[in-house]
């Protein structure tokens, strides 16, 4: 899987209001590249090296 990863940008993790969780804001240019419009379902995985991997699920 190492060969499939491409570093695109460094993102900042923010605490959601009222401390109920965390969120990541994806820059507009990355969202456009991925074709995101809002409301997509995303699968989140954590590998053995502690990397977070987001996979956009088909609608």
CSV table of N, CA and C in Angstrom, one decimal:
chain,number,residue,atom,x,y,z
A,1,UNK,N,0.8,-1.2,0.0
A,1,UNK,CA,0.0,0.0,0.0
A,1,UNK,C,0.9,1.3,0.0
A,2,UNK,N,2.1,1.1,0.4
A,2,UNK,CA,3.0,2.3,0.5
A,2,UNK,C,3.1,3.0,-0.8
A,3,UNK,N,3.1,2.3,-1.9
A,3,UNK,CA,3.3,2.9,-3.2
A,3,UNK,C,2.0,3.7,-3.7
A,4,UNK,N,0.9,3.4,-3.1
A,4,UNK,CA,-0.4,4.0,-3.5
A,4,UNK,C,-0.6,5.4,-2.8
A,5,UNK,N,0.1,5.6,-1.7
A,5,UNK,CA,-0.1,6.9,-1.0
A,5,UNK,C,0.6,8.1,-1.6
A,6,UNK,N,-0.1,9.2,-1.6
A,6,UNK,CA,0.5,10.4,-2.1
A,6,UNK,C,0.2,11.5,-1.1
A,7,UNK,N,1.2,12.2,-0.6
A,7,UNK,CA,1.0,13.3,0.3
A,7,UNK,C,0.6,14.5,-0.5
A,8,UNK,N,-0.6,15.0,-0.1
A,8,UNK,CA,-1.1,16.2,-0.8
A,8,UNK,C,-1.0,17.5,0.0
A,9,UNK,N,-1.3,17.4,1.2
A,9,UNK,CA,-1.3,18.6,2.0
A,9,UNK,C,-1.2,18.2,3.5
A,10,UNK,N,-0.7,19.1,4.3
A,10,UNK,CA,-0.8,18.9,5.8
A,10,UNK,C,-2.0,19.6,6.3
A,11,UNK,N,-2.9,18.9,7.0
A,11,UNK,CA,-4.1,19.4,7.5
A,11,UNK,C,-4.1,19.5,9.0
A,12,UNK,N,-4.9,20.4,9.5
A,12,UNK,CA,-5.0,20.6,11.0
A,12,UNK,C,-6.3,19.9,11.5
A,13,UNK,N,-6.2,19.2,12.6
A,13,UNK,CA,-7.4,18.6,13.2
A,13,UNK,C,-7.9,19.6,14.3
A,14,UNK,N,-9.2,19.9,14.2
A,14,UNK,CA,-9.9,20.8,15.1
A,14,UNK,C,-10.9,20.1,16.0
A,15,UNK,N,-11.0,20.5,17.2
A,15,UNK,CA,-12.0,20.0,18.1
A,15,UNK,C,-13.4,20.6,17.7
A,16,UNK,N,-14.4,19.8,17.6
A,16,UNK,CA,-15.7,20.3,17.3
A,16,UNK,C,-16.3,21.1,18.5
A,17,UNK,N,-17.2,22.0,18.2
A,17,UNK,CA,-17.8,22.8,19.3
A,17,UNK,C,-18.4,21.8,20.3
A,18,UNK,N,-18.3,22.2,21.6
A,18,UNK,CA,-18.8,21.4,22.7
A,18,UNK,C,-18.0,20.2,23.0
A,19,UNK,N,-16.9,20.0,22.3
A,19,UNK,CA,-15.9,18.9,22.5
A,19,UNK,C,-16.5,17.5,22.2
A,20,UNK,N,-17.4,17.4,21.3
A,20,UNK,CA,-18.0,16.1,21.0
A,20,UNK,C,-17.2,15.3,20.1
A,21,UNK,N,-16.2,15.8,19.5
A,21,UNK,CA,-15.4,15.0,18.5
A,21,UNK,C,-14.4,15.9,17.9
A,22,UNK,N,-13.9,15.5,16.7
A,22,UNK,CA,-12.9,16.2,16.0
A,22,UNK,C,-13.3,16.3,14.5
A,23,UNK,N,-12.7,17.3,13.8
A,23,UNK,CA,-13.0,17.4,12.4
A,23,UNK,C,-11.8,17.9,11.7
A,24,UNK,N,-11.7,17.5,10.4
A,24,UNK,CA,-10.6,17.9,9.5
A,24,UNK,C,-11.3,18.7,8.4
A,25,UNK,N,-10.7,19.9,8.1
A,25,UNK,CA,-11.2,20.7,7.0
A,25,UNK,C,-10.3,20.4,5.8
A,26,UNK,N,-11.0,20.0,4.7
A,26,UNK,CA,-10.3,19.7,3.5
A,26,UNK,C,-10.2,21.0,2.6
A,27,UNK,N,-9.0,21.4,2.2
A,27,UNK,CA,-8.9,22.6,1.4
A,27,UNK,C,-9.8,22.5,0.1
A,28,UNK,N,-10.3,23.6,-0.4
A,28,UNK,CA,-11.2,23.6,-1.5
A,28,UNK,C,-10.5,23.0,-2.8
A,29,UNK,N,-9.3,23.2,-3.0
A,29,UNK,CA,-8.6,22.7,-4.2
A,29,UNK,C,-8.6,21.2,-4.2
A,30,UNK,N,-8.4,20.6,-3.0
A,30,UNK,CA,-8.4,19.1,-2.8
A,30,UNK,C,-9.8,18.6,-3.0
A,31,UNK,N,-10.8,19.2,-2.4
A,31,UNK,CA,-12.2,18.8,-2.6
A,31,UNK,C,-12.6,18.8,-4.0
A,32,UNK,N,-12.1,19.8,-4.8
A,32,UNK,CA,-12.5,19.9,-6.2
A,32,UNK,C,-11.8,18.8,-7.0
A,33,UNK,N,-10.5,18.5,-6.6
A,33,UNK,CA,-9.8,17.4,-7.3
A,33,UNK,C,-10.5,16.1,-7.0
A,34,UNK,N,-11.0,15.9,-5.8
A,34,UNK,CA,-11.7,14.6,-5.5
A,34,UNK,C,-13.1,14.6,-6.0
A,35,UNK,N,-13.7,15.7,-6.4
A,35,UNK,CA,-15.0,15.8,-6.9
A,35,UNK,C,-16.0,15.8,-5.8
A,36,UNK,N,-15.6,16.3,-4.6
A,36,UNK,CA,-16.6,16.4,-3.4
A,36,UNK,C,-17.6,17.5,-3.6
A,37,UNK,N,-18.8,17.2,-3.2
A,37,UNK,CA,-19.8,18.3,-3.3
A,37,UNK,C,-20.4,18.5,-1.9
A,38,UNK,N,-20.2,17.6,-1.0
A,38,UNK,CA,-20.8,17.7,0.4
A,38,UNK,C,-21.8,16.6,0.6
A,39,UNK,N,-21.8,16.0,1.8
A,39,UNK,CA,-22.7,14.9,2.1
A,39,UNK,C,-22.2,13.5,1.7
A,40,UNK,N,-21.0,13.4,1.2
A,40,UNK,CA,-20.5,12.1,0.8
A,40,UNK,C,-20.2,11.3,2.1
A,41,UNK,N,-20.3,10.0,2.0
A,41,UNK,CA,-19.9,9.1,3.1
A,41,UNK,C,-18.5,8.7,2.8
A,42,UNK,N,-17.7,8.7,3.9
A,42,UNK,CA,-16.3,8.4,3.9
A,42,UNK,C,-15.9,7.4,4.9
A,43,UNK,N,-15.2,6.4,4.4
A,43,UNK,CA,-14.6,5.3,5.3
A,43,UNK,C,-13.3,5.8,5.8
A,44,UNK,N,-13.1,5.7,7.1
A,44,UNK,CA,-11.8,6.1,7.8
A,44,UNK,C,-11.1,4.9,8.3
A,45,UNK,N,-9.9,4.7,7.9
A,45,UNK,CA,-9.0,3.6,8.3
A,45,UNK,C,-7.8,4.1,9.0
A,46,UNK,N,-7.2,3.3,9.9
A,46,UNK,CA,-6.0,3.6,10.6
A,46,UNK,C,-5.0,2.4,10.3
A,47,UNK,N,-3.9,2.7,9.7
A,47,UNK,CA,-2.9,1.6,9.4
A,47,UNK,C,-2.0,1.4,10.6
A,48,UNK,N,-1.1,0.4,10.5
A,48,UNK,CA,-0.2,0.1,11.6
A,48,UNK,C,0.8,1.2,11.9
A,49,UNK,N,1.0,2.1,11.0
A,49,UNK,CA,2.0,3.2,11.2
A,49,UNK,C,1.3,4.4,11.8
A,50,UNK,N,0.0,4.3,12.1
A,50,UNK,CA,-0.7,5.5,12.6
A,50,UNK,C,-1.2,6.4,11.6
A,51,UNK,N,-1.2,6.1,10.3
A,51,UNK,CA,-1.7,6.9,9.3
A,51,UNK,C,-3.2,6.8,9.1
A,52,UNK,N,-3.9,7.9,9.0
A,52,UNK,CA,-5.3,7.9,8.8
A,52,UNK,C,-5.6,8.0,7.3
A,53,UNK,N,-6.4,7.0,6.8
A,53,UNK,CA,-6.7,6.9,5.4
A,53,UNK,C,-8.2,7.1,5.2
A,54,UNK,N,-8.6,8.1,4.4
A,54,UNK,CA,-10.0,8.4,4.0
A,54,UNK,C,-10.3,7.8,2.7
A,55,UNK,N,-11.4,7.0,2.6
A,55,UNK,CA,-11.9,6.4,1.3
A,55,UNK,C,-13.3,6.9,1.1
A,56,UNK,N,-13.5,7.6,0.0
A,56,UNK,CA,-14.8,8.1,-0.4
A,56,UNK,C,-15.6,6.9,-0.9
A,57,UNK,N,-16.8,6.7,-0.3
A,57,UNK,CA,-17.6,5.5,-0.7
A,57,UNK,C,-18.6,5.9,-1.8
A,58,UNK,N,-18.8,5.0,-2.7
A,58,UNK,CA,-19.8,5.2,-3.8
A,58,UNK,C,-21.2,5.5,-3.2
A,59,UNK,N,-21.9,6.4,-3.9
A,59,UNK,CA,-23.2,6.7,-3.5
A,59,UNK,C,-24.3,5.8,-4.1
